[in-house]
């Protein structure tokens, strides 16, 4: 793949992706461009032989220069947290929509291969008792400012494919968990709550269902799409874990770690159920997730990682919890 430009490579999924890509091909030239927002951390890429550029994907001259040097662009950079998008949607529009537009213009000008990372949330949600799963043909119906801006970015990519013939693929993935995930997110928040003597915090009743996937399974699929995916196509990524409610996940964490949880204020507009149908990816590209049917193995490893890497998260914990407490969460 020559030189790969990875946007948002200092974030959770991007950093795990860069680690996996270099492990598979140590000769790969990787340039990471990342703004280093509160969610980005240079330490996530420590020890890797890469070129790191601190900058925003909304900076058109910078992005033009970096895309010109790359063979492939993998686009992870985004504002990614739903709760934040409810308090201030503005950076979500900037990065997720305008930033993607800037990147697309550079990809078009320099005729480079692009893979755009997106989410199952673009499809909206299913009722809790609806056994359906989202396919690549499910109409878009996003609920939050975050998911609306991701939906907007997907539409832009498709329009650039159709109107300008850019060489792009898209993947829509379900909820990831694993190492280096910011402690604002559900699973690491609960783990670090218990590690610091706080109770775990469950929004509302906790009946909501997320289709959990280990970050390595997500990134394995992305590498496969880069290698063998058909240009212009979208692939859903999910590991068939759409049967565990938030309440069950929190109970598993409490049981594994020894701790308790409490119910806190629900998220406004809270999506109920996500479930991904990844048949296309499995049939066309023979992708198989490693962490299947239950999240307990991946969860145990993730708990271990946060236990072993307290210095990675401890400095943020008080501020993250103060922010949640202000909203009754
Ligand atoms: P994250 O918040 O952990 O990381 C995002 C990274 O993007 C950070 O390093 C941040 O500094 C960087 N960034 C933000 N704004 C930027 C800008 N303007 N210019 C350059 N860099 C910028 O997010 P994540 O969970 O790793 O998600 C990565 C991608 O995967 C996002 O596009 C997200 O929508 C998508 N996704 C996430 C999940 C999930 O469960 N976390 C699931 C499906 C898809
Ligand atoms: O579905 C993919 C999406 O998954 C990604 O596109 C997003 O970037 C990613 O943040 C994630 O979105 P969610 O909103 O589903 O993830 P979050 O970790 O914020 O919450 C997961 C579920 O847990 C959700 O139903 C809300 C609930 N929750 C969350 C937190 C932080 C709690 O019950 N307690 C909490 O403390």
XYZ file of C-alpha atoms and ligand atoms in Angstrom:
409
model
C 0.000 0.000 0.000
C 3.055 2.308 -0.192
C 2.378 5.408 1.873
C -0.760 5.452 3.967
C -2.202 8.664 5.381
C -4.283 7.961 8.482
C -6.508 10.762 9.764
C -7.380 10.621 13.472
C -4.649 8.043 14.023
C -4.010 9.192 17.597
C -7.548 8.296 18.658
C -8.897 4.981 19.898
C -9.652 3.052 16.705
C -7.106 4.881 14.541
C -4.203 4.109 16.895
C -5.182 0.446 17.120
C -5.408 0.450 13.315
C -1.923 1.900 12.835
C -0.508 -0.677 15.272
C -2.200 -3.527 13.403
C -1.237 -2.255 9.934
C 2.448 -1.918 10.910
C 2.482 -5.313 12.597
C 1.220 -6.885 9.375
C 3.533 -4.837 7.127
C 6.468 -3.296 9.016
C 7.671 -1.658 5.754
C 4.484 0.377 5.350
C 5.060 4.152 5.412
C 2.462 5.706 7.675
C 1.685 9.391 8.061
C -0.771 10.197 10.832
C -2.544 13.546 10.807
C -4.387 14.298 14.022
C -5.552 17.504 15.670
C -4.949 16.018 19.137
C -8.283 17.090 20.559
C -9.123 15.904 24.088
C -9.683 12.457 22.469
C -6.324 12.199 20.704
C -3.168 11.165 22.495
C 0.317 11.002 20.965
C 1.172 8.301 23.512
C -1.237 5.944 21.711
C 1.348 5.756 18.914
C 4.450 5.550 21.124
C 7.222 3.326 19.824
C 5.893 3.191 16.248
C 7.937 4.154 13.231
C 5.565 6.708 11.705
C 5.483 10.351 10.679
C 3.160 12.303 12.959
C 1.642 15.616 11.890
C -0.431 17.593 14.346
C -3.122 19.376 12.365
C -6.779 19.504 11.465
C -8.505 17.843 8.537
C -10.272 21.171 8.042
C -6.919 22.770 7.124
C -7.156 22.525 3.321
C -3.538 23.451 2.389
C -2.133 20.977 4.931
C -4.471 18.192 3.834
C -3.736 18.863 0.169
C 0.002 18.505 0.825
C -0.375 15.305 2.870
C -2.820 13.616 0.489
C -0.466 14.409 -2.426
C 2.245 12.367 -0.675
C 0.027 9.360 0.104
C -1.094 6.368 -1.949
C -3.987 5.507 0.350
C -5.997 7.598 2.806
C -7.807 5.997 5.728
C -10.177 8.456 7.355
C -10.875 7.944 11.074
C -10.750 11.565 12.280
C -14.017 12.669 13.831
C -15.687 14.054 16.888
C -17.017 10.724 18.116
C -19.010 11.066 21.347
C -22.805 11.355 21.254
C -23.106 12.962 24.704
C -20.711 15.753 23.674
C -22.694 16.360 20.501
C -25.740 17.054 22.659
C -23.973 19.795 24.634
C -22.079 21.365 21.696
C -22.703 20.127 18.147
C -20.469 22.732 16.512
C -17.138 20.797 16.365
C -19.068 17.806 15.024
C -20.250 19.776 11.998
C -16.768 21.239 11.518
C -14.732 18.062 11.693
C -17.155 15.391 10.548
C -18.777 17.299 7.690
C -16.418 20.122 6.680
C -13.293 18.062 7.449
C -14.531 15.178 5.311
C -15.323 17.624 2.501
C -11.779 19.037 2.648
C -10.322 15.538 2.524
C -12.543 14.540 -0.402
C -11.450 17.538 -2.423
C -7.779 16.616 -1.912
C -8.455 12.955 -2.753
C -10.249 14.037 -5.917
C -7.493 16.425 -6.976
C -4.699 13.905 -6.434
C -6.685 10.812 -7.493
C -5.926 8.791 -4.349
C -7.626 5.738 -2.845
C -9.810 6.588 0.185
C -11.429 4.460 2.849
C -13.983 6.300 4.984
C -14.752 4.984 8.477
C -18.343 5.368 9.594
C -20.855 4.052 12.072
C -24.018 1.975 12.378
C -25.660 5.015 13.980
C -26.347 6.526 10.555
C -29.254 4.066 10.290
C -30.946 5.375 13.453
C -32.181 2.742 15.871
C -34.424 -0.318 16.053
C -37.115 -0.967 18.654
C -35.912 -3.214 21.478
C -38.234 -6.010 20.358
C -37.349 -5.666 16.656
C -35.105 -8.589 15.615
C -34.115 -6.853 12.326
C -30.529 -5.886 11.553
C -29.194 -2.965 9.532
C -27.979 -3.857 6.041
C -26.120 -1.703 3.527
C -29.542 -0.856 2.051
C -31.224 0.332 5.255
C -32.291 3.977 4.802
C -30.374 6.581 6.780
C -32.253 7.959 9.809
C -29.709 9.410 12.265
C -30.855 10.591 15.710
C -28.110 12.678 17.339
C -25.985 15.552 16.069
C -23.046 13.117 16.041
C -24.799 10.514 13.922
C -26.307 13.167 11.640
C -22.845 14.548 10.880
C -21.499 11.040 10.230
C -24.463 10.405 7.908
C -23.637 13.677 6.152
C -20.032 12.591 5.697
C -21.121 9.249 4.191
C -23.391 11.065 1.737
C -20.525 13.344 0.717
C -18.255 10.344 0.043
C -20.932 8.645 -2.079
C -21.596 11.863 -4.011
C -17.854 12.238 -4.744
C -17.758 8.621 -5.957
C -20.734 9.081 -8.249
C -20.099 12.631 -9.462
C -16.308 12.677 -9.652
C -15.394 8.990 -9.789
C -13.100 9.028 -6.754
C -11.758 5.628 -5.663
C -13.438 5.203 -2.306
C -14.992 2.622 -0.025
C -17.018 3.138 3.166
C -17.482 0.932 6.207
C -20.163 1.305 8.867
C -19.268 -0.418 12.121
C -21.018 -1.047 15.413
C -19.805 -0.133 18.943
C -16.105 -0.823 19.464
C -14.334 -1.652 22.708
C -10.709 -2.419 23.550
C -7.482 -0.689 24.634
C -6.886 3.072 24.233
C -10.632 3.924 24.256
C -11.299 7.285 25.911
C -12.777 6.936 29.397
C -15.817 9.024 28.458
C -17.156 5.962 26.594
C -19.412 3.366 28.231
C -17.116 0.381 28.849
C -13.907 2.211 29.876
C -15.945 4.634 32.001
C -17.346 1.755 34.033
C -13.999 -0.029 34.342
C -12.260 3.124 35.542
C -15.168 3.980 37.848
C -14.725 0.659 39.607
C -10.937 1.007 39.636
C -11.280 4.381 41.399
C -13.867 3.270 43.950
C -16.854 4.830 42.165
C -20.002 2.892 41.248
C -20.559 2.092 37.567
C -23.186 4.376 35.940
C -26.065 3.093 33.871
C -28.167 5.500 31.800
C -31.903 5.060 32.422
C -33.073 1.459 32.595
C -30.096 0.131 30.644
C -32.362 -1.908 28.364
C -30.629 -0.465 25.275
C -28.648 -2.854 23.100
C -25.333 -2.133 21.371
C -23.759 -4.604 18.927
C -20.309 -4.744 20.571
C -17.231 -5.532 18.495
C -13.587 -5.710 19.547
C -11.538 -2.936 17.929
C -9.138 -5.497 16.395
C -12.018 -7.187 14.568
C -13.100 -3.782 13.207
C -9.601 -2.920 12.028
C -9.035 -6.357 10.528
C -12.139 -5.734 8.397
C -10.868 -2.288 7.364
C -7.539 -3.748 6.195
C -9.395 -6.397 4.227
C -11.606 -3.780 2.548
C -8.509 -1.751 1.648
C -6.949 -4.813 0.111
C -9.918 -6.462 -1.600
C -13.011 -4.250 -1.274
C -14.814 -3.173 -4.415
C -14.450 0.545 -5.143
C -17.607 2.574 -4.589
C -19.021 -0.022 -2.190
C -20.119 0.170 1.428
C -19.536 -2.680 3.896
C -21.280 -3.151 7.244
C -19.046 -4.438 10.042
C -20.508 -6.232 13.072
C -19.712 -9.314 15.150
C -23.271 -10.538 15.869
C -23.253 -9.374 19.491
C -26.641 -7.687 19.277
C -28.113 -9.559 22.220
C -26.533 -7.937 25.276
C -28.198 -4.937 26.941
C -26.224 -2.157 28.599
C -27.498 -3.489 31.928
C -26.083 -6.925 31.161
C -22.744 -5.440 30.075
C -22.467 -3.381 33.265
C -23.388 -6.431 35.349
C -20.656 -8.436 33.600
C -18.110 -5.712 34.357
C -19.256 -5.505 37.999
C -19.020 -9.266 38.337
C -15.596 -9.511 36.699
C -14.191 -6.657 38.803
C -16.254 -6.907 41.963
C -18.310 -3.717 42.164
C -21.756 -2.169 42.017
C -23.605 0.166 39.665
C -26.263 2.852 39.952
C -28.861 4.212 37.550
C -28.277 7.810 36.404
C -30.133 10.233 34.119
C -30.872 8.846 30.671
C -29.377 10.302 27.471
C -31.889 12.560 25.644
C -33.061 10.885 22.436
C -31.228 7.688 23.454
C -31.083 5.192 20.564
C -32.582 1.877 21.664
C -31.110 -0.965 19.668
C -28.349 -1.307 17.071
C -27.744 -4.542 15.164
C -25.526 -4.993 12.135
C -25.887 -7.482 9.307
C -22.338 -8.029 8.027
C -23.214 -10.793 5.523
C -21.784 -8.836 2.581
C -18.366 -8.471 4.222
C -18.337 -12.128 5.262
C -19.456 -13.479 1.884
C -17.500 -11.171 -0.434
C -14.292 -10.805 1.544
C -14.437 -13.879 3.822
C -14.097 -11.715 6.943
C -14.650 -13.434 10.296
C -14.448 -11.731 13.698
C -12.152 -13.295 16.268
C -14.158 -12.238 19.328
C -17.519 -13.815 18.563
C -20.927 -14.312 20.173
C -19.958 -13.109 23.639
C -17.946 -10.110 24.698
C -16.645 -11.673 27.909
C -13.183 -12.667 26.587
C -12.592 -9.259 25.019
C -13.974 -7.571 28.120
C -11.595 -9.408 30.455
C -8.606 -8.360 28.331
C -9.880 -4.793 28.217
C -10.286 -4.646 32.001
C -6.728 -5.942 32.312
C -5.463 -3.239 29.961
C -7.052 -0.394 31.974
C -5.765 -1.962 35.197
C -2.223 -2.141 33.778
C -2.279 1.314 32.182
C -3.610 3.585 34.903
C -1.122 6.322 33.977
C -2.775 6.479 30.544
C -6.205 7.493 31.924
C -5.881 8.599 35.575
C -5.167 12.282 34.864
C -8.476 12.671 32.961
C -10.752 10.828 35.351
C -11.797 13.634 37.717
C -12.615 16.059 34.885
C -14.581 13.461 32.894
C -16.672 12.556 35.932
C -17.240 16.219 36.868
C -18.594 16.830 33.357
C -20.966 13.873 33.609
C -22.056 14.827 37.141
C -23.062 18.286 35.904
C -25.602 16.576 33.625
C -26.831 14.180 36.307
C -24.895 11.270 34.846
P -11.847 9.029 19.044
O -12.678 10.160 19.520
O -11.219 8.112 20.029
O -10.675 9.555 18.095
C -10.873 10.560 17.148
C -9.510 11.105 16.737
O -9.726 12.109 15.736
C -8.746 11.770 17.881
O -7.401 11.376 17.871
C -8.864 13.257 17.588
O -7.780 14.022 18.075
C -8.929 13.241 16.068
N -9.582 14.446 15.510
C -10.730 15.033 15.931
N -10.980 16.116 15.182
C -9.982 16.213 14.272
C -9.695 17.112 13.214
N -10.466 18.158 12.949
N -8.580 16.885 12.471
C -7.759 15.828 12.733
N -7.979 14.962 13.735
C -9.083 15.148 14.483
O -12.794 8.231 18.046
P -12.827 6.670 17.687
O -13.771 5.992 18.602
O -11.453 6.169 17.523
O -13.536 6.751 16.260
C -12.775 6.823 15.057
C -13.722 6.789 13.869
O -14.499 5.597 13.908
C -14.732 7.940 13.843
O -14.899 8.332 12.514
C -16.019 7.316 14.378
O -17.140 7.977 13.870
C -15.878 5.906 13.838
N -16.586 4.854 14.565
C -16.395 4.714 15.923
C -17.010 3.660 16.592
C -16.803 3.443 18.075
O -17.453 2.579 18.642
N -15.928 4.169 18.734
C -17.819 2.760 15.883
C -17.991 2.944 14.502
C -17.355 3.988 13.849
O -22.543 2.470 17.348
C -21.304 3.018 17.022
C -21.050 4.220 17.904
O -20.756 3.710 19.213
C -19.911 5.099 17.415
O -20.261 5.654 16.186
C -19.603 6.219 18.413
O -18.473 6.944 17.997
C -19.317 5.578 19.776
O -19.130 6.587 20.750
C -20.482 4.679 20.183
O -21.678 5.451 20.453
P -22.637 5.134 21.705
O -23.349 6.368 22.040
O -23.407 3.891 21.470
O -21.488 4.768 22.795
P -21.285 5.163 24.338
O -20.057 4.450 24.784
O -21.373 6.608 24.588
O -22.557 4.472 25.014
C -22.868 3.103 24.831
C -24.203 2.834 25.507
O -24.027 2.922 26.934
C -25.289 3.831 25.174
O -26.532 3.149 25.099
C -25.282 4.811 26.351
C -24.869 3.939 27.512
N -24.077 4.568 28.586
C -23.005 5.338 28.245
C -22.199 5.897 29.199
C -21.016 6.751 28.852
C -24.366 4.295 29.921
O -25.347 3.576 30.245
N -23.570 4.826 30.877
C -22.488 5.625 30.591
O -21.787 6.063 31.524
